[in-house]
Coordinates of C-alpha atoms in Angstrom, one line a residue:
Chain A
X160 CA -64.6 290.5 65.2
X161 CA -62.9 287.9 67.4
X162 CA -63.1 284.2 66.7
X163 CA -65.2 283.6 69.8
X164 CA -67.8 286.2 68.8
X165 CA -68.0 284.8 65.2
X166 CA -69.0 281.4 66.6
X167 CA -72.0 282.8 68.4
X168 CA -75.1 282.0 66.5
X169 CA -77.9 284.6 66.8
X170 CA -81.1 282.9 67.9
X171 CA -83.7 285.6 67.1
X172 CA -84.5 289.2 66.8
X173 CA -86.8 290.5 69.5
X174 CA -88.9 293.7 69.1
X175 CA -90.8 295.3 71.9
X176 CA -94.0 297.2 71.3
X177 CA -95.9 299.7 73.4
X178 CA -99.5 298.3 73.1
X179 CA -101.6 295.5 71.9
X180 CA -102.8 297.5 68.9
X181 CA -99.2 298.3 67.8
X182 CA -98.3 294.6 68.2
X183 CA -101.3 293.7 66.1
X184 CA -100.5 296.0 63.2
X185 CA -96.8 295.0 63.4
X186 CA -97.9 291.3 63.1
X187 CA -99.9 292.1 60.0
X188 CA -96.8 293.6 58.4
X189 CA -94.5 290.7 59.4
X190 CA -97.1 288.3 57.9
X191 CA -97.2 290.3 54.7
X192 CA -93.4 290.3 54.5
X193 CA -93.6 286.5 54.3
X194 CA -91.8 285.4 57.5
X195 CA -92.7 281.9 58.7
X196 CA -90.8 281.2 61.9
X197 CA -92.0 283.9 64.2
X198 CA -94.3 284.5 67.1
X199 CA -95.8 287.3 69.3
X200 CA -96.0 287.4 73.1
X201 CA -98.4 289.4 75.1
X202 CA -99.7 289.4 78.7
X203 CA -103.2 288.5 77.5
X204 CA -104.9 287.0 74.5
X205 CA -105.5 289.5 71.7
X206 CA -108.7 288.9 69.7
X207 CA -108.1 288.5 66.0
X208 CA -104.3 288.0 66.4
X209 CA -104.4 284.6 64.6
X210 CA -105.8 286.4 61.6
X211 CA -103.2 289.2 61.9
X212 CA -100.5 286.5 62.1
X213 CA -102.0 284.6 59.2
X214 CA -102.2 281.4 61.2
X215 CA -104.2 278.6 59.8
X216 CA -106.7 276.5 61.7
X217 CA -105.3 274.4 64.5
X218 CA -105.5 270.7 63.8
X219 CA -106.4 270.2 67.5
X220 CA -110.1 270.0 66.9
X221 CA -109.8 267.0 64.6
X222 CA -107.3 265.3 67.0
X223 CA -109.8 265.7 69.8
X224 CA -112.6 264.4 67.7
X225 CA -110.6 261.2 67.1
X226 CA -109.9 261.0 70.8
X227 CA -113.6 261.4 71.7
X228 CA -114.6 258.8 69.1
X229 CA -112.0 256.4 70.6
X230 CA -113.5 257.0 74.1
X231 CA -117.1 256.5 72.8
X232 CA -116.1 253.2 71.0
X233 CA -114.2 252.0 74.1
X234 CA -117.4 252.5 76.2
X235 CA -119.5 250.7 73.6
X236 CA -117.1 247.8 73.6
X237 CA -116.6 247.6 77.4
X238 CA -120.4 247.7 78.0
X239 CA -121.9 245.6 75.3
X240 CA -119.3 242.8 75.1
X241 CA -119.6 241.7 78.7
X242 CA -123.3 242.7 79.3
X243 CA -124.9 241.5 76.1
X244 CA -122.5 238.8 74.8
X245 CA -120.3 237.3 77.5
X246 CA -122.5 237.4 80.6
X247 CA -126.0 238.4 79.6
X248 CA -127.7 239.0 83.0
X249 CA -131.2 240.3 83.3
X250 CA -131.3 243.1 85.9
X251 CA -134.4 245.0 86.9
X252 CA -136.3 243.2 84.1
X253 CA -134.3 245.3 81.5
X254 CA -133.4 243.7 78.2
X255 CA -129.8 242.5 77.4
X256 CA -129.8 243.4 73.7
X257 CA -129.4 246.8 72.0
X258 CA -132.4 248.2 73.9
X259 CA -130.6 248.3 77.2
X260 CA -128.7 251.3 75.7
X261 CA -130.2 254.0 78.0
X262 CA -128.4 252.5 80.9
X263 CA -125.1 252.6 79.0
X264 CA -125.4 256.2 77.7
X265 CA -123.9 257.8 80.9
X266 CA -120.8 255.7 80.6
X267 CA -120.5 256.4 76.8
X268 CA -120.9 260.1 77.6
X269 CA -118.3 260.1 80.4
X270 CA -115.7 258.2 78.4
X271 CA -116.2 260.4 75.4
X272 CA -115.6 263.5 77.5
X273 CA -112.7 261.9 79.4
X274 CA -110.8 260.8 76.3
X275 CA -111.5 264.2 74.6
X276 CA -110.2 266.1 77.6
X277 CA -107.1 264.0 77.8
X278 CA -106.5 264.3 74.1
X279 CA -107.0 268.1 74.3
X280 CA -104.6 268.4 77.2
X281 CA -101.8 266.2 75.9
X282 CA -102.5 267.4 72.3
X283 CA -101.7 271.0 73.3
X284 CA -98.5 269.8 75.0
X285 CA -97.3 267.8 72.0
X286 CA -98.3 270.5 69.4
X287 CA -96.4 273.1 71.4
X288 CA -93.5 270.8 72.0
X289 CA -93.9 270.9 75.7
X290 CA -92.5 270.3 78.3
X291 CA -89.5 272.5 77.5
X292 CA -87.3 273.4 80.5
X293 CA -85.5 276.4 79.0
X294 CA -85.8 278.8 76.1
X295 CA -83.2 281.2 74.8
X296 CA -85.7 284.1 75.1
X297 CA -85.6 283.7 78.9
X298 CA -82.0 285.0 78.8
X299 CA -83.2 288.3 77.6
X300 CA -84.2 289.9 80.9
X301 CA -86.7 292.5 79.6
X302 CA -88.7 289.6 78.2
X303 CA -89.8 288.7 81.8
X304 CA -92.1 291.7 81.6
X305 CA -94.3 289.9 79.0
X306 CA -96.4 288.5 81.9
X307 CA -97.1 292.0 83.1
X308 CA -97.1 294.9 80.6
X309 CA -94.9 294.3 77.6
X310 CA -95.6 293.2 74.1
X311 CA -93.0 291.3 72.0
X312 CA -92.6 290.1 68.5
X313 CA -89.9 287.5 67.9
X314 CA -88.5 286.4 64.5
X315 CA -86.3 283.3 64.8
X316 CA -83.1 282.7 62.9
X317 CA -84.5 279.5 61.4
X318 CA -86.6 281.6 59.1
X319 CA -85.5 281.4 55.4
X320 CA -85.8 285.2 55.1
X321 CA -83.8 285.8 58.3
X322 CA -80.7 287.9 58.3
X323 CA -79.4 289.5 61.5
X324 CA -79.2 293.0 60.1
X325 CA -82.0 292.9 57.6
X326 CA -84.6 291.6 60.0
X327 CA -83.4 294.0 62.7
X328 CA -83.9 297.0 60.4
X329 CA -87.2 295.7 59.2
X330 CA -88.5 295.5 62.8
X331 CA -87.2 298.9 63.6
X332 CA -89.2 300.2 60.7
X333 CA -92.4 298.9 62.3
X334 CA -92.4 301.4 65.1
X335 CA -90.9 299.1 67.8
X336 CA -89.7 300.6 71.0
X337 CA -86.6 298.5 71.1
X338 CA -85.1 295.8 68.8
X339 CA -82.5 293.4 70.1
X340 CA -80.7 290.4 68.6
X341 CA -80.7 287.4 71.0
X342 CA -77.9 284.9 71.0
X343 CA -78.5 281.3 71.9
X344 CA -75.7 280.9 74.5
X345 CA -75.7 284.3 76.2
Chain B
X287 CA -109.7 294.2 59.6
X288 CA -111.2 296.3 62.3
X289 CA -113.7 299.1 61.5
X290 CA -113.6 302.3 63.4
X291 CA -116.8 304.0 62.2
X292 CA -120.0 303.4 64.0
X293 CA -122.6 302.1 61.5
X294 CA -125.5 304.4 60.7
X295 CA -129.0 303.3 61.8
X296 CA -130.9 301.3 59.2
X297 CA -134.6 301.1 58.6
X298 CA -136.5 298.2 57.0
X299 CA -138.5 299.2 54.0
X300 CA -141.9 297.5 54.2
X301 CA -143.1 298.7 50.8
X302 CA -141.3 295.9 48.9
X303 CA -143.1 293.4 51.0
X304 CA -146.7 294.2 50.2
X305 CA -147.3 291.0 48.2
X306 CA -145.8 288.8 50.8
X307 CA -147.8 290.5 53.5
X308 CA -151.0 290.0 51.5
X309 CA -150.2 286.3 51.0
X310 CA -149.5 285.8 54.7
X311 CA -152.7 287.7 55.7
X312 CA -154.7 285.6 53.2
X313 CA -153.4 282.2 54.3
X314 CA -153.7 283.3 57.9
X315 CA -157.3 284.5 57.6
X316 CA -158.4 281.5 55.6
X317 CA -156.8 279.0 58.1
X318 CA -158.2 280.9 61.0
X319 CA -161.7 280.8 59.5
X320 CA -161.6 277.1 58.6
X321 CA -160.2 275.9 61.9
X322 CA -162.4 278.1 64.1
X323 CA -165.6 277.1 62.1
X324 CA -164.7 273.4 62.3
X325 CA -164.0 273.8 66.0
X326 CA -167.2 275.6 66.8
X327 CA -169.5 273.7 64.5
X328 CA -168.3 270.3 65.7
X329 CA -170.8 268.9 68.3
X330 CA -169.6 268.9 71.9
X331 CA -167.8 265.7 72.9
X332 CA -167.2 264.7 69.3
X333 CA -163.7 263.5 68.1
X334 CA -163.5 266.4 65.7
X335 CA -163.9 269.0 68.4
X336 CA -161.2 267.3 70.5
X337 CA -159.0 267.1 67.4
X338 CA -159.4 270.9 66.8
X339 CA -158.7 271.7 70.5
X340 CA -155.6 269.6 70.6
X341 CA -154.4 270.8 67.2
X342 CA -154.8 274.3 68.4
X343 CA -153.0 273.6 71.6
X344 CA -150.2 272.0 69.6
X345 CA -149.8 275.1 67.4
X346 CA -150.1 277.4 70.3
X347 CA -147.5 275.7 72.4
X348 CA -145.2 275.6 69.4
X349 CA -145.2 279.3 68.7
X350 CA -145.3 280.3 72.4
X351 CA -142.2 278.2 73.2
X352 CA -140.3 279.5 70.2
X353 CA -141.1 283.1 71.0
X354 CA -140.3 282.6 74.7
X355 CA -136.9 281.2 73.5
X356 CA -136.3 284.4 71.6
X357 CA -137.2 286.4 74.7
X358 CA -134.8 284.3 76.7
X359 CA -131.9 285.3 74.5
X360 CA -132.6 289.0 75.3
X361 CA -132.3 288.2 79.0
X362 CA -129.1 286.2 78.5
X363 CA -127.7 289.0 76.4
X364 CA -128.3 291.6 79.1
X365 CA -127.5 289.6 82.2
X366 CA -124.2 288.3 80.8
X367 CA -123.3 291.9 79.8
X368 CA -122.5 290.6 76.3
X369 CA -121.2 292.9 73.5
X370 CA -121.2 290.5 70.6
X371 CA -124.8 290.6 69.8
X372 CA -125.7 294.3 69.9
X373 CA -126.2 294.2 66.1
X374 CA -128.8 291.3 66.3
X375 CA -130.4 292.2 69.6
X376 CA -133.1 294.3 68.1
X377 CA -134.4 291.3 66.2
X378 CA -134.7 289.3 69.4
X379 CA -136.7 292.3 70.8
X380 CA -138.9 292.4 67.7
X381 CA -139.6 288.6 68.0
X382 CA -140.3 288.8 71.7
X383 CA -142.8 291.7 71.0
X384 CA -145.0 289.0 69.4
X385 CA -145.5 287.4 72.8
X386 CA -148.3 289.8 73.9
X387 CA -150.3 288.8 70.8
X388 CA -150.2 285.2 71.9
X389 CA -153.0 286.1 74.4
X390 CA -155.4 286.3 71.4
X391 CA -154.5 282.8 70.3
X392 CA -155.1 281.6 73.9
X393 CA -158.8 282.5 73.7
X394 CA -159.8 279.3 71.8
X395 CA -157.9 277.3 74.4
X396 CA -160.0 278.9 77.1
X397 CA -163.2 278.3 75.3
X398 CA -162.3 274.6 74.7
X399 CA -160.8 274.1 78.1
X400 CA -163.1 271.2 79.0
X401 CA -162.0 269.3 75.9
X402 CA -158.3 269.8 76.6
X403 CA -157.6 269.7 80.3
X404 CA -159.4 266.6 81.7
X405 CA -158.9 267.6 85.3
X406 CA -161.3 270.5 84.9
X407 CA -164.2 268.2 84.2
X408 CA -163.0 265.3 86.5
X409 CA -162.7 267.4 89.6
X410 CA -166.5 268.1 89.6
X411 CA -167.5 264.5 89.7
X412 CA -168.3 262.7 92.9
X413 CA -165.6 260.1 92.7
X414 CA -162.7 262.3 92.3
X415 CA -159.5 260.6 91.2
X416 CA -157.3 260.2 94.3
X417 CA -154.3 261.3 92.3
X418 CA -156.1 264.5 91.2
X419 CA -157.4 265.1 94.7
X420 CA -153.8 265.2 95.9
X421 CA -152.8 267.6 93.1
X422 CA -155.9 269.8 93.1
X423 CA -154.3 272.4 95.5
X424 CA -151.8 273.1 92.7
X425 CA -154.6 274.0 90.3
X426 CA -156.9 275.6 92.8
X427 CA -156.0 277.6 95.8
X428 CA -158.2 277.6 98.9
X429 CA -158.4 280.8 100.9
X430 CA -160.7 280.1 103.8
X431 CA -164.0 278.9 102.2
X432 CA -163.2 280.6 98.9
X433 CA -161.7 278.5 96.1
X434 CA -159.6 280.6 93.8
X435 CA -158.9 279.0 90.3
X436 CA -155.1 279.4 90.7
X437 CA -154.6 277.9 87.2
X438 CA -156.2 280.9 85.5
X439 CA -154.5 283.4 87.7
X440 CA -151.2 281.9 86.7
X441 CA -152.1 281.9 83.1
X442 CA -152.9 285.6 83.3
X443 CA -149.6 286.2 85.1
X444 CA -147.6 284.5 82.3
X445 CA -149.1 286.7 79.7
X446 CA -148.7 289.8 81.9
X447 CA -145.1 288.9 82.6
X448 CA -144.0 287.9 79.0
X449 CA -145.9 290.9 77.5
X450 CA -144.7 293.6 79.9
X451 CA -141.1 292.3 80.0
X452 CA -140.9 292.1 76.2
X453 CA -142.4 295.6 75.9
X454 CA -140.0 296.9 78.6
X455 CA -136.8 295.7 76.9
X456 CA -137.8 297.0 73.5
X457 CA -139.0 300.4 74.8
X458 CA -135.9 300.9 76.9
X459 CA -133.7 299.9 73.9
X460 CA -135.6 302.4 71.7
X461 CA -135.1 305.1 74.4
X462 CA -131.4 304.5 74.1
X463 CA -131.7 304.9 70.3
X464 CA -133.1 308.4 71.0
X465 CA -130.6 309.7 73.6
X466 CA -127.7 307.3 73.5
X467 CA -127.5 307.3 77.3
X468 CA -125.4 304.3 78.7
X469 CA -127.5 304.2 81.8
X470 CA -130.3 302.4 79.9
X471 CA -127.9 299.5 79.3
X472 CA -127.0 299.3 83.0
X473 CA -130.7 299.5 83.9
X474 CA -131.7 296.7 81.5
X475 CA -128.9 294.5 82.9
X476 CA -130.3 294.9 86.4
X477 CA -133.8 294.2 85.3
X478 CA -132.8 291.2 83.3
X479 CA -131.5 289.4 86.4
X480 CA -134.9 289.6 88.1
X481 CA -136.6 288.8 84.8
X482 CA -134.4 285.7 84.4
X483 CA -135.6 284.3 87.7
X484 CA -139.3 285.0 86.9
X485 CA -138.7 283.5 83.4
X486 CA -137.4 280.2 84.9
X487 CA -140.3 280.1 87.3
X488 CA -143.0 281.0 84.7
X489 CA -141.8 278.7 82.0
X490 CA -141.6 275.8 84.4
X491 CA -145.1 276.4 85.8
X492 CA -146.4 277.0 82.3
X493 CA -145.1 273.7 81.0
X494 CA -146.9 272.0 83.9
X495 CA -150.1 274.0 83.6
X496 CA -150.6 273.8 79.9
X497 CA -148.8 270.6 78.9
X498 CA -148.1 268.2 81.7
X499 CA -151.6 268.7 83.3
X500 CA -153.0 267.0 80.2
X501 CA -152.0 263.8 82.0
X502 CA -152.2 264.9 85.6
X503 CA -151.1 261.5 87.0
X504 CA -147.7 262.0 85.5
X505 CA -144.8 263.5 87.5
X506 CA -141.4 264.6 86.3
X507 CA -139.1 267.1 87.9
X508 CA -137.4 267.7 84.6
X509 CA -140.4 268.6 82.5
X510 CA -139.9 272.4 82.9
X511 CA -136.3 272.2 81.9
X512 CA -137.1 270.0 79.0
X513 CA -139.6 272.5 77.5
X514 CA -137.1 275.3 78.2
X515 CA -134.2 273.5 76.4
X516 CA -136.3 272.9 73.3
X517 CA -137.6 276.5 73.4
X518 CA -134.2 278.2 73.7
X519 CA -132.7 276.2 70.8
X520 CA -135.7 276.8 68.6
X521 CA -135.7 280.5 69.6
X522 CA -132.0 280.9 68.5
X523 CA -132.8 279.1 65.2
X524 CA -135.5 281.7 64.5
X525 CA -133.3 284.6 65.4
X526 CA -130.6 283.3 63.1
X527 CA -133.1 282.9 60.2
X528 CA -134.4 286.5 60.7
X529 CA -130.9 287.9 60.7
X530 CA -129.9 285.9 57.6
X531 CA -133.1 287.0 55.9
X532 CA -132.4 290.6 56.6
X533 CA -128.8 290.3 55.5
X534 CA -129.9 288.7 52.3
X535 CA -132.4 291.5 51.8
X536 CA -129.5 293.9 51.9
X537 CA -129.7 295.2 55.5
X538 CA -127.5 294.7 58.5
X539 CA -124.3 295.1 56.5
X540 CA -122.2 295.0 59.7
X541 CA -123.3 291.4 60.5
X542 CA -120.7 289.0 59.4
X543 CA -119.6 285.4 59.8
X544 CA -118.3 286.0 63.3
X545 CA -121.8 286.7 64.4
X546 CA -123.1 283.6 62.7
X547 CA -120.3 281.7 64.3
X548 CA -121.4 282.7 67.8
X549 CA -125.1 282.1 67.1
X550 CA -124.3 278.7 65.6
X551 CA -122.3 277.8 68.7
X552 CA -125.3 278.7 70.9
X553 CA -127.5 276.6 68.7
X554 CA -125.1 273.7 69.0
X555 CA -125.0 274.2 72.8
X556 CA -128.8 274.0 73.1
X557 CA -129.0 271.0 70.8
X558 CA -126.7 269.2 73.2
X559 CA -128.6 270.6 76.1
X560 CA -131.9 269.3 74.7
X561 CA -130.4 265.9 74.2
X562 CA -128.9 265.9 77.7
X563 CA -132.2 267.0 79.4
X564 CA -134.4 264.8 77.3
X565 CA -132.2 261.8 77.9
X566 CA -131.8 262.4 81.7
X567 CA -135.6 262.6 82.0
X568 CA -136.1 259.4 79.9
X569 CA -133.4 257.4 81.6
X570 CA -134.5 258.1 85.2
X571 CA -138.1 257.2 84.4
X572 CA -137.1 254.1 82.3
X573 CA -134.8 252.9 85.1
X574 CA -137.1 253.7 88.0
X575 CA -139.9 251.8 86.2
X576 CA -142.8 253.3 88.3
X577 CA -146.1 253.0 86.4
X578 CA -147.2 256.5 87.3
X579 CA -144.2 257.9 85.5
X580 CA -143.6 255.4 82.7
X581 CA -147.1 255.9 81.3
X582 CA -146.0 259.2 79.7
X583 CA -143.3 257.4 77.7
X584 CA -145.4 254.2 77.1
X585 CA -147.9 256.3 75.4
X586 CA -145.2 257.7 73.1
X587 CA -143.4 254.4 72.5
X588 CA -146.3 252.3 71.2
X589 CA -147.4 251.7 67.6
X590 CA -146.3 254.3 65.2
X591 CA -145.5 256.9 67.9
X592 CA -142.3 254.9 68.5
X593 CA -141.1 255.7 65.0
X594 CA -141.6 259.4 65.6
X595 CA -140.0 259.3 69.0
X596 CA -136.9 257.5 67.8
X597 CA -136.7 259.8 64.8
X598 CA -136.9 262.9 67.1
X599 CA -133.9 261.7 69.1
X600 CA -131.9 261.4 65.9
X601 CA -133.3 264.6 64.3
X602 CA -133.3 267.0 67.2
X603 CA -130.0 265.9 68.8
X604 CA -127.7 263.7 66.7
X605 CA -128.1 265.5 63.3
X606 CA -127.7 269.2 64.6
X607 CA -124.9 268.0 66.9
X608 CA -122.7 266.3 64.3
X609 CA -123.6 269.0 61.7
X610 CA -122.7 272.0 63.8
X611 CA -119.5 270.5 65.2
X612 CA -117.7 271.8 62.0
X613 CA -116.7 275.4 61.9
X614 CA -117.7 276.1 58.3
X615 CA -121.3 275.1 58.9
X616 CA -121.6 277.7 61.6
X617 CA -119.8 280.5 59.6
X618 CA -121.6 280.0 56.3
X619 CA -125.1 281.5 56.4
X620 CA -126.4 279.0 53.8
X621 CA -125.3 276.0 55.8
X622 CA -126.4 277.6 59.1
X623 CA -129.9 278.5 57.9
X624 CA -130.4 275.0 56.6
X625 CA -129.9 273.6 60.1
X626 CA -132.1 276.4 61.6
X627 CA -135.0 275.3 59.4
X628 CA -134.3 271.7 60.4
X629 CA -134.2 272.6 64.2
X630 CA -137.5 274.5 63.9
X631 CA -139.1 271.5 62.0
X632 CA -137.8 269.2 64.7
X633 CA -139.3 271.5 67.3
X634 CA -142.7 271.0 65.5
X635 CA -142.2 267.2 65.9
X636 CA -141.2 267.6 69.5
X637 CA -144.4 269.6 70.3
X638 CA -146.4 267.2 68.2
X639 CA -145.2 264.2 70.2
X640 CA -145.8 266.1 73.4
X641 CA -149.4 267.1 72.7
X642 CA -151.1 264.8 70.2
X643 CA -150.6 261.3 71.7
X644 CA -153.4 262.1 74.2
X645 CA -156.1 261.9 71.4
X646 CA -154.4 259.3 69.2
X647 CA -153.2 256.6 71.6
X648 CA -153.1 254.0 68.9
X649 CA -150.5 255.7 66.7
X650 CA -150.1 259.1 65.1
X651 CA -152.7 260.3 62.6
X652 CA -151.7 263.5 61.0
X653 CA -154.8 265.6 60.6
X654 CA -155.2 268.6 58.2
X655 CA -156.3 270.6 61.3
X656 CA -152.7 270.2 62.7
X657 CA -151.3 272.0 59.7
X658 CA -154.1 274.6 59.4
X659 CA -153.7 275.5 63.1
X660 CA -150.0 276.0 62.5
X661 CA -150.8 278.4 59.7
X662 CA -153.7 280.0 61.6
X663 CA -151.3 281.1 64.3
X664 CA -148.0 281.3 62.4
X665 CA -149.1 283.4 59.4
X666 CA -150.7 286.2 61.5
X667 CA -147.6 286.3 63.7
X668 CA -145.3 286.5 60.6
X669 CA -147.5 289.2 59.2
X670 CA -147.3 291.2 62.5
X671 CA -143.6 290.7 62.6
X672 CA -143.0 291.9 59.0
X673 CA -145.5 294.7 59.3
X674 CA -143.9 296.2 62.5
X675 CA -140.2 295.5 61.7
X676 CA -139.9 298.7 59.7
X677 CA -141.2 300.9 62.6
X678 CA -137.9 300.8 64.5
X679 CA -134.2 300.9 63.5
X680 CA -132.8 297.4 62.7
X681 CA -130.2 297.6 65.3
X682 CA -129.6 299.8 68.4
X683 CA -127.4 302.3 66.7
X684 CA -126.5 304.3 69.8
X685 CA -125.7 301.4 72.1
X686 CA -122.4 302.3 73.7
X687 CA -120.9 299.0 72.8
X688 CA -122.0 298.8 69.2
X689 CA -118.5 299.0 67.9
X690 CA -117.5 296.0 70.0
X691 CA -120.2 294.0 68.2
X692 CA -119.1 295.4 64.8
X693 CA -115.5 294.4 65.3
X694 CA -116.3 291.0 66.7
X695 CA -113.8 288.2 66.3
X696 CA -114.1 284.7 67.7

């Protein structure tokens, strides 16, 4: 091994599978083997994959709830403070106290939805660490077929159980079509 | 966790239920006897007679809307080509098959029509209300010199439609049980599209004929949707309760928390939809402030009715909404059936606030007849349901997509 080759850090081991079912069962095995830094890639969502991968519940729901609540409280503040406290004006003979709330509901609804939608959109970005302009997997040319007809399972080198040869052999034992080690600077 | 074997057909064993059936029959017969005797003995024009008529209407509307909601979910299931609910579809069909029986419970309404629908008596007087005069063509249809009571024709049509359609969907589903031919699924999908349109038209017209015409001055373009939104949510609640009940009794082993999750989501959807429609109707009328429209809500916002109306907004929308937002409440059958009972109870309140303010304008007075009429219609229906549930398999075992429903994951 030359000095240049020794400096190259492996990034991940990629295994290609022939079908969604094979990928699903392979994911169950990888989960049971105790790997943590790994992912699967498929052209379409596979039902039940989050269970096969042993993923927990996403915290996104709670984040969106907080976003929605913020939107709701913003609307309550923006409507009641001017209309009931600062400049109480009687319009259409409607009251200016709490009982004018039917007129305010549409705004409360809209702002709740708007803030929830923004929180969901940017929450997904942040949780997935996006935007990311490049990823070492893109250097592996067969990986481009993942948007078409290929199914991949990737175990990254950051995993505590990772070892270049051991992980490769493990994935080969799962019935993969092809297993390849990816280097970060290829 | 996927299963690859198709579950065997299951049959409900009615033998263990004989005591419950007897109790239901006893309470039902006793309530029917008391209510009908009170209704027919009370002298014409007396408050007691009106109380009976409106209590009966209240109970009738309650059960009719809940069952129509159950029927609606069959249509949704077929027209959206869904695979998730094959396991629970037979229970929707069983519940919808109670709709033809509702015609029996409509008979007292027909006999007491003059105590219920004011326009029937008013139209014969010399000084006809101008508002009614304008709307009379809706109730009565004139063909040359002949006046056809369009109102009764429509009522007959509703029963024919709901009865025949409910019968059709269950019979076709049973035929598939016999021969396992996928063309029945395709045929039912086609029929459900047509039935969905007729359902929307019938339920809208029904809500105007039977309920809104109690106050024929009133006009609201959202009334039909309002009745529908309450009916669909309550129907789903009843379906969930039946499924949870069967599961607890040891049947439907293939139903799991994934099915509860989907049904809980639909219940949540229709709780939100009810709030959305109810509020949209209220806000437009409140904002427009036209006396002809506001009187409907004035009647329901005075005296003690105001307490009930406010409580209904909290109970029918805010509580199910916040409760069902969490995942565990939808997936756990105990938590889910609690909110289903709650939604069905809130639908009682909704129907009560819709019907009873007409005879108690000064505030609500709960009468024992209200409760007895609920039993008089509800107990015979429950009896019929439990008596006939054992006649057919508990799920369509030869539906081509049964496995899809068994291996469901959200």
